[in-house]
Backbone as numpy.savetxt, mean C-alpha at the origin, in Angstrom:
# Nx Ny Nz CAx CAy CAz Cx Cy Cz
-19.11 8.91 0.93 -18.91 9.06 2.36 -17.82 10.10 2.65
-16.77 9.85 1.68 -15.61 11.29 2.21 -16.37 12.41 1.62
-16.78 12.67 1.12 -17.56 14.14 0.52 -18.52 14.46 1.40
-19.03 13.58 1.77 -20.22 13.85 3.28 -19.36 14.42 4.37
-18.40 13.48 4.84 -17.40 14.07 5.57 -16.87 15.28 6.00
-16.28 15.33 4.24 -15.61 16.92 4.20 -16.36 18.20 4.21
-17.61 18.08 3.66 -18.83 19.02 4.23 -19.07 19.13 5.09
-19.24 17.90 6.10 -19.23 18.47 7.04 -18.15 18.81 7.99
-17.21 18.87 7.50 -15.86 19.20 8.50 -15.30 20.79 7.82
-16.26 21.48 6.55 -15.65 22.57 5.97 -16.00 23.87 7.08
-17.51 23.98 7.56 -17.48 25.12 8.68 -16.77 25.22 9.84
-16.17 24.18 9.85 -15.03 24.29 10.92 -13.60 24.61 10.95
-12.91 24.73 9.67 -12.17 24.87 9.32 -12.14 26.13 8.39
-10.64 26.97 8.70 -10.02 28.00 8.32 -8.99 27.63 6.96
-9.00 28.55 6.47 -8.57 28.91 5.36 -6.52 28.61 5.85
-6.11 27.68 5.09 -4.55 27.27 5.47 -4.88 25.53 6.21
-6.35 25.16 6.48 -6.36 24.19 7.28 -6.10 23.07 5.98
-5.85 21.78 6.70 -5.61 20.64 5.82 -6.38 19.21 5.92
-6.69 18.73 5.26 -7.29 17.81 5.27 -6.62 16.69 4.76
-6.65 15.15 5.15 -5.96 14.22 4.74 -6.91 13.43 4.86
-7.11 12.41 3.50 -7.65 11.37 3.31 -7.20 10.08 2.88
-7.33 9.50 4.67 -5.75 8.44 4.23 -6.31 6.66 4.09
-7.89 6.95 3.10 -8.69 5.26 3.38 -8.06 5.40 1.12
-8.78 4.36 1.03 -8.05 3.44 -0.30 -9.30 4.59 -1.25
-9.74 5.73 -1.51 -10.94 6.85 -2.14 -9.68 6.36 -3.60
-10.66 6.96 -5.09 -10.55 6.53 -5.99 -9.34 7.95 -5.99
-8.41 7.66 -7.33 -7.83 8.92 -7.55 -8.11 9.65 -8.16
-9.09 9.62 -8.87 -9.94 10.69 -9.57 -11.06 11.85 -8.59
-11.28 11.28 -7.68 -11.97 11.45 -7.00 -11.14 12.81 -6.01
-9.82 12.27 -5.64 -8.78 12.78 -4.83 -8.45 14.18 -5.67
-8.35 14.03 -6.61 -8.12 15.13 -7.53 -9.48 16.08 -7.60
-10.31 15.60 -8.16 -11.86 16.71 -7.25 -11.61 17.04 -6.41
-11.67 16.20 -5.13 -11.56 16.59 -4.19 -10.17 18.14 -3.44
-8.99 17.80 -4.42 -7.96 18.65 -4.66 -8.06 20.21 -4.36
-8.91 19.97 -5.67 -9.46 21.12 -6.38 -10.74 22.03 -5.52
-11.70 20.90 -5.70 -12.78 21.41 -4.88 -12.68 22.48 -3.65
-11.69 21.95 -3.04 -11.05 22.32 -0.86 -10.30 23.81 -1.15
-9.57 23.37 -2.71 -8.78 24.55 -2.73 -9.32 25.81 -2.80
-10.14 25.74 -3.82 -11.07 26.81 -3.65 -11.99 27.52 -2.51
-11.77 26.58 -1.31 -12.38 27.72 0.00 -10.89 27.89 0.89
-9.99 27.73 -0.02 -8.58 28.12 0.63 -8.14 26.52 1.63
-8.38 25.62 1.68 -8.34 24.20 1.99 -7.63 23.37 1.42
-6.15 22.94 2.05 -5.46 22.27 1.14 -5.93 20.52 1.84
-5.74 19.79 0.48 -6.18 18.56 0.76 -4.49 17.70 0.04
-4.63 16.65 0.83 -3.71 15.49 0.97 -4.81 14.14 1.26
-4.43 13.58 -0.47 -4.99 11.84 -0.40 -3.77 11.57 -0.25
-3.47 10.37 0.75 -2.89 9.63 1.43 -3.12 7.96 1.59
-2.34 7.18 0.36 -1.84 5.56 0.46 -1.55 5.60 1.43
-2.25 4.77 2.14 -1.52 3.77 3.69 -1.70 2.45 3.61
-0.52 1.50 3.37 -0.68 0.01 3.66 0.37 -0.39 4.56
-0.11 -1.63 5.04 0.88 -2.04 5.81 0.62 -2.84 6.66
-0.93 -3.13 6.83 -1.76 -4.44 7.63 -1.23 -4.20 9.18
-1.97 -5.83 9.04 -1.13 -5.96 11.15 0.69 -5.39 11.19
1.24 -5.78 10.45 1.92 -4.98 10.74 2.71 -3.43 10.47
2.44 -3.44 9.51 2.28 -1.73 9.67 1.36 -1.05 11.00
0.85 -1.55 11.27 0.22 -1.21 12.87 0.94 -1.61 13.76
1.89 -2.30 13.84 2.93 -2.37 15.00 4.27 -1.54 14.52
4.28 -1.61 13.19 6.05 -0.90 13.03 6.04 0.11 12.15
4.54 0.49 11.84 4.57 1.88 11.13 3.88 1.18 9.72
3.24 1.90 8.98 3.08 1.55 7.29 4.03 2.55 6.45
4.10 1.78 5.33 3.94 2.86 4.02 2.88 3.88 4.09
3.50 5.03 4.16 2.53 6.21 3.51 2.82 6.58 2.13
1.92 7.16 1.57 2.06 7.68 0.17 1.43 8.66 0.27
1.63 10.18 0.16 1.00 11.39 0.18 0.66 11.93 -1.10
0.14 12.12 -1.50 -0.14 13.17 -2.43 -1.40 14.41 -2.75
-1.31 15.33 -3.54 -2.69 16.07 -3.16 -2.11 17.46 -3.24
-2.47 18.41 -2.38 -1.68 20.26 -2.68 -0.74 20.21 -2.02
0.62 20.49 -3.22 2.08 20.50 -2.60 2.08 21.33 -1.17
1.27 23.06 -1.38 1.69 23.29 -0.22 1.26 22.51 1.38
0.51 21.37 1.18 0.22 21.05 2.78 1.43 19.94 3.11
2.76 19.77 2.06 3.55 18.76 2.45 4.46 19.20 3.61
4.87 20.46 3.33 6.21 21.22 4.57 4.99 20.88 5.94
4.17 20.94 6.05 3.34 21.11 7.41 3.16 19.40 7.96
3.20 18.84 7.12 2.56 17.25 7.49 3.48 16.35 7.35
4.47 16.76 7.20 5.98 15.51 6.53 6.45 15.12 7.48
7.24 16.07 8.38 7.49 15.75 9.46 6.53 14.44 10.24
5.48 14.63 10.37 4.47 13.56 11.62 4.65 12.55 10.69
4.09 12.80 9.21 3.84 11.40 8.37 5.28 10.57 8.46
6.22 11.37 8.04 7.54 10.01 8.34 7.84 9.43 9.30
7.49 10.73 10.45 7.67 10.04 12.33 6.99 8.65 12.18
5.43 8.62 11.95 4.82 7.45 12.31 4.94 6.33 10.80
5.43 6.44 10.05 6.07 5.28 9.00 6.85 4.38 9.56
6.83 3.55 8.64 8.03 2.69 8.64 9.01 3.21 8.71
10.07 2.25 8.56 11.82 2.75 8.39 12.13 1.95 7.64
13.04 1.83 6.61 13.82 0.66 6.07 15.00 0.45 7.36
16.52 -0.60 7.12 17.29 -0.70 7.61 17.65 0.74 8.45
18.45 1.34 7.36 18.88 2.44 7.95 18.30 3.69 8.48
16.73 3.74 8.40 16.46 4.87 9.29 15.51 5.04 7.96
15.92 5.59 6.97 14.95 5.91 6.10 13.25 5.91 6.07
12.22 6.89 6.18 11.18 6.70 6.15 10.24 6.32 4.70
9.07 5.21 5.42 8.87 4.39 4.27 7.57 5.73 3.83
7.80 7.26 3.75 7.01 7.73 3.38 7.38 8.98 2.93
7.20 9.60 1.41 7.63 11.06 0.52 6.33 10.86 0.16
6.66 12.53 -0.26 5.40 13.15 -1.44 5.53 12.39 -2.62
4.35 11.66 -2.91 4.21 11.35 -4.56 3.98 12.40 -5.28
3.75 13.37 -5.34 2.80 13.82 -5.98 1.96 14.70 -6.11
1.39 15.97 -7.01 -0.07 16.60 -6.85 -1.25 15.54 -7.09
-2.48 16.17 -7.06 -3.72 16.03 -6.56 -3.91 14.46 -6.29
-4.12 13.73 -7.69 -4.56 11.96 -6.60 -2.93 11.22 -6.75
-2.05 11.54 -6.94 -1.07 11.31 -7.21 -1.01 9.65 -6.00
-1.39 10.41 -4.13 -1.37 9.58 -3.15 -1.77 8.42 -3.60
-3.34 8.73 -4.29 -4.15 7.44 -4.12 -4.08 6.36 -5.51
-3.69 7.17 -6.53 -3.03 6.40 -7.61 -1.92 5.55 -7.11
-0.93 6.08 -6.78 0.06 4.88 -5.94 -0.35 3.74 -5.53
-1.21 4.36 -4.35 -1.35 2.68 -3.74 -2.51 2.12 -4.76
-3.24 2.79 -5.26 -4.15 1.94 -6.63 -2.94 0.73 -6.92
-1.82 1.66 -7.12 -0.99 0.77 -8.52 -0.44 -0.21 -7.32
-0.19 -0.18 -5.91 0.51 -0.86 -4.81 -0.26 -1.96 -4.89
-2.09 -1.73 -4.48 -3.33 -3.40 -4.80 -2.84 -3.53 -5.57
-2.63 -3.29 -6.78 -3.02 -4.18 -8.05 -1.02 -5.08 -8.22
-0.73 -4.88 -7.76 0.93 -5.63 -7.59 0.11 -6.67 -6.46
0.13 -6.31 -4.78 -0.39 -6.94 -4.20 -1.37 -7.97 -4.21
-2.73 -7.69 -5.13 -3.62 -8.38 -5.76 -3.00 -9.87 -6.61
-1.97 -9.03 -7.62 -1.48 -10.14 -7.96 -0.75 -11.24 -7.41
0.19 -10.90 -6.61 0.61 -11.64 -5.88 -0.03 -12.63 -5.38
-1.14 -12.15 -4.25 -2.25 -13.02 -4.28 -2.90 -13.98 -4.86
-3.06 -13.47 -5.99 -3.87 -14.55 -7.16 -2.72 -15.37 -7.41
-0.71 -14.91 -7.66 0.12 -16.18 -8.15 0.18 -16.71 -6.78
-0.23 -16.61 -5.91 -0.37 -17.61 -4.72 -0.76 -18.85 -4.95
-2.66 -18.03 -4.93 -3.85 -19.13 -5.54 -3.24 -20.04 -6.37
-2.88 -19.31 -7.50 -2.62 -20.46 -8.47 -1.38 -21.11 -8.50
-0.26 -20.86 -7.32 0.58 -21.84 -6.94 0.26 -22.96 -6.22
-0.45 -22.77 -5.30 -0.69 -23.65 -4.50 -2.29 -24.35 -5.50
-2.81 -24.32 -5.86 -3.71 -25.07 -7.84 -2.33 -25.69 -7.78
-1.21 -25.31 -8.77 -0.13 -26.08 -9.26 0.49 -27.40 -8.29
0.98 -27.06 -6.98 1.53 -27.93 -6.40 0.03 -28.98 -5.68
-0.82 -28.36 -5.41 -2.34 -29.55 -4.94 -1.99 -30.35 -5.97
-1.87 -29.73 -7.50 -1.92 -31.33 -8.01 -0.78 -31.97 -8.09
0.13 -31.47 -7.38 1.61 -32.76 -7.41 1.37 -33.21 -6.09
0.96 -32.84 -4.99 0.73 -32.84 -3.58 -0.12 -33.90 -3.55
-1.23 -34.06 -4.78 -2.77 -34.36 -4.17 -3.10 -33.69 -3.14
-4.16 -34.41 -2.18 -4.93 -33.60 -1.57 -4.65 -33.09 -0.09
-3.14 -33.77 0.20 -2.18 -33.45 1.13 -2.05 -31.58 1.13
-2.72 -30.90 2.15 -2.84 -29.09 1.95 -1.53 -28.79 2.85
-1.01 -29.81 3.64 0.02 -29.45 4.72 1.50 -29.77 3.50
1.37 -30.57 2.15 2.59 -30.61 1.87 2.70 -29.69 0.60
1.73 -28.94 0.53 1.70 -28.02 -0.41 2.44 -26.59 -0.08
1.53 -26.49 1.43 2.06 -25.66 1.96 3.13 -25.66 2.36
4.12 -26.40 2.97 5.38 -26.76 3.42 6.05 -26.48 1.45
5.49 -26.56 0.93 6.32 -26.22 -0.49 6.26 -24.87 -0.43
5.23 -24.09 -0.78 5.23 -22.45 -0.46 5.80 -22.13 0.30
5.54 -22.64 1.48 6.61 -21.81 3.09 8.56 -21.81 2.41
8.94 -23.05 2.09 10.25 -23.06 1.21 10.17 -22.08 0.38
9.69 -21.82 -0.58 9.83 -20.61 -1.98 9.27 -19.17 -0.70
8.56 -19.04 0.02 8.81 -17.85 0.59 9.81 -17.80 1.87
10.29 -18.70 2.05 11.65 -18.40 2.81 13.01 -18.36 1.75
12.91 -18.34 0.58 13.54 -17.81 -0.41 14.36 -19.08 -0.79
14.21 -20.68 0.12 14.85 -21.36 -0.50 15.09 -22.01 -2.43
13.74 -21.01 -2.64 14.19 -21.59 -4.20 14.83 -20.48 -5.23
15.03 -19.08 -4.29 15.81 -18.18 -4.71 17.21 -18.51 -4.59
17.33 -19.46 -3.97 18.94 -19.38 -3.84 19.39 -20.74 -4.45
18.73 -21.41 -5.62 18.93 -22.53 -6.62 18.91 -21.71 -7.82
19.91 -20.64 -8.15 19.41 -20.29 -9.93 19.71 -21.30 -10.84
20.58 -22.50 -10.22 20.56 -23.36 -11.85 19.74 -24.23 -11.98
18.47 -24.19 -10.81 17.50 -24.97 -10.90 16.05 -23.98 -11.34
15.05 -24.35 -11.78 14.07 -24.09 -12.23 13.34 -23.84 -10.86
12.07 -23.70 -10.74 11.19 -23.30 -9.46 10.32 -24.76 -9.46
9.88 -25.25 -10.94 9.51 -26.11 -10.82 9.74 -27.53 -10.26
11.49 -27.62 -10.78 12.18 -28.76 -10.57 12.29 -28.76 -8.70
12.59 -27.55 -8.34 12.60 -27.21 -6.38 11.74 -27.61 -6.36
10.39 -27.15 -6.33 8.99 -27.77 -5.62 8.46 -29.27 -6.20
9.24 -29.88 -7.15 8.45 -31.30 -7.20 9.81 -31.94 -6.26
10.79 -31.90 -5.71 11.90 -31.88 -4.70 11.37 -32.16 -3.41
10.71 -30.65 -3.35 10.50 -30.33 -2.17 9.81 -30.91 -1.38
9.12 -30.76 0.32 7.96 -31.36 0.60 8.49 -33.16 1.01
C-alpha cells in the first residue's frame, strides 16, 4: 500500500521534495524505499510514531529516520508537534539513515508487546491467589502500577501482592 502510494504521489513531486512515512511499514522496506525516492532526487523519511490516545492529546514520540538531508527541513514541525518531557525537551531526534525510523519503533512494539504479555501473565499469577475475584486482582495491578510495590525494596513483588488486595 505505501509503494502504491508513493507512485502515485511521484508525478507530483519535484526533485528536493520529501516524503514521510509515519504508519508502523517494515524497516527493510523503509530502506528500499530510501533508496528507491533517492534516485528521482526524492528524499524519504520513515517515521516511528507512538503514543495512542494520548499522544493525540499531548503529542507522541516521533522517531525519524531515512535521508539525513530531509532532517534540517522537517525537525523543526516534527519536535513542535511531539511530546515534551518535564523540561521542554522534545520527545523526537533523528535516529538515523534509511529504516533506522522504523527499526526503532520495531524495537519500541516489541518492549511494549512485552509488557503486555507480563501483564497477561500477571494478572494468570494473582487470578490464582485472587480466585475468580477479577476486581481483586486488579486492585493488585492498579497498586504495582501506581508504583506502590516499587517503593518496598526489602520486600519481594510477590510477598506485596499476596498483602495486597
Amino acid at each position: 500500500m505505501v509503494d502504491n502510494n508513493i507512485e502515485q504521489l511521484l508525478p507530483y513531486l519535484d526533485k528536493g521534495d520529501i516524503i514521510i512515512d509515519g504508519g508502523n511499514s517494515l524497516f527493510t522496506d523503509s530502506i528500499r524505499r530510501t533508496k528507491d525516492v533517492a534516485e528521482k532526487g526524492i528524499l524519504f523519511i520513515g517515521t516511528g510514531v507512538s503514543g495512542g490516545e494520548e499522544g493525540a492529546r499531548l503529542g507522541p514520540s516521533i522517531m525519524p529516520g531515512g535521508n539525513p538531508a530531509a532532517w534540517p527541513y522537517v525537525k523543526e514541525i516534527l519536535q513542535a508537534i511531539s511530546a515534551k518531557v518535564e523540561d521542554g525537551t522534545p520527545c523526537c531526534d533523528w535516529v538515523g539513515e534509511n529504516g533506522a525510523g522504523h527499526y526503532v519503533k520495531m524495537v519500541h512494539n516489541g518492549i511494549e508487546y512485552g509488557d503486555i504479555q507480563l501483564i497477561g501473565e500477571a494478572y494468570q499469577l494473582l487470578e490464582g491467589r485472587a480466585g475468580p475475584d477479577a476486581g481483586r486482582a486488579s486492585r493488585r495491578l492498579r497498586g504495582v502500577e501506581q508504583g506502590r510495590a516499587g517503593q518496598l525494596p526489602d520486600r519481594d513483588l510477590d510477598d506485596h501482592l499476596r498483602d495486597e488486595g
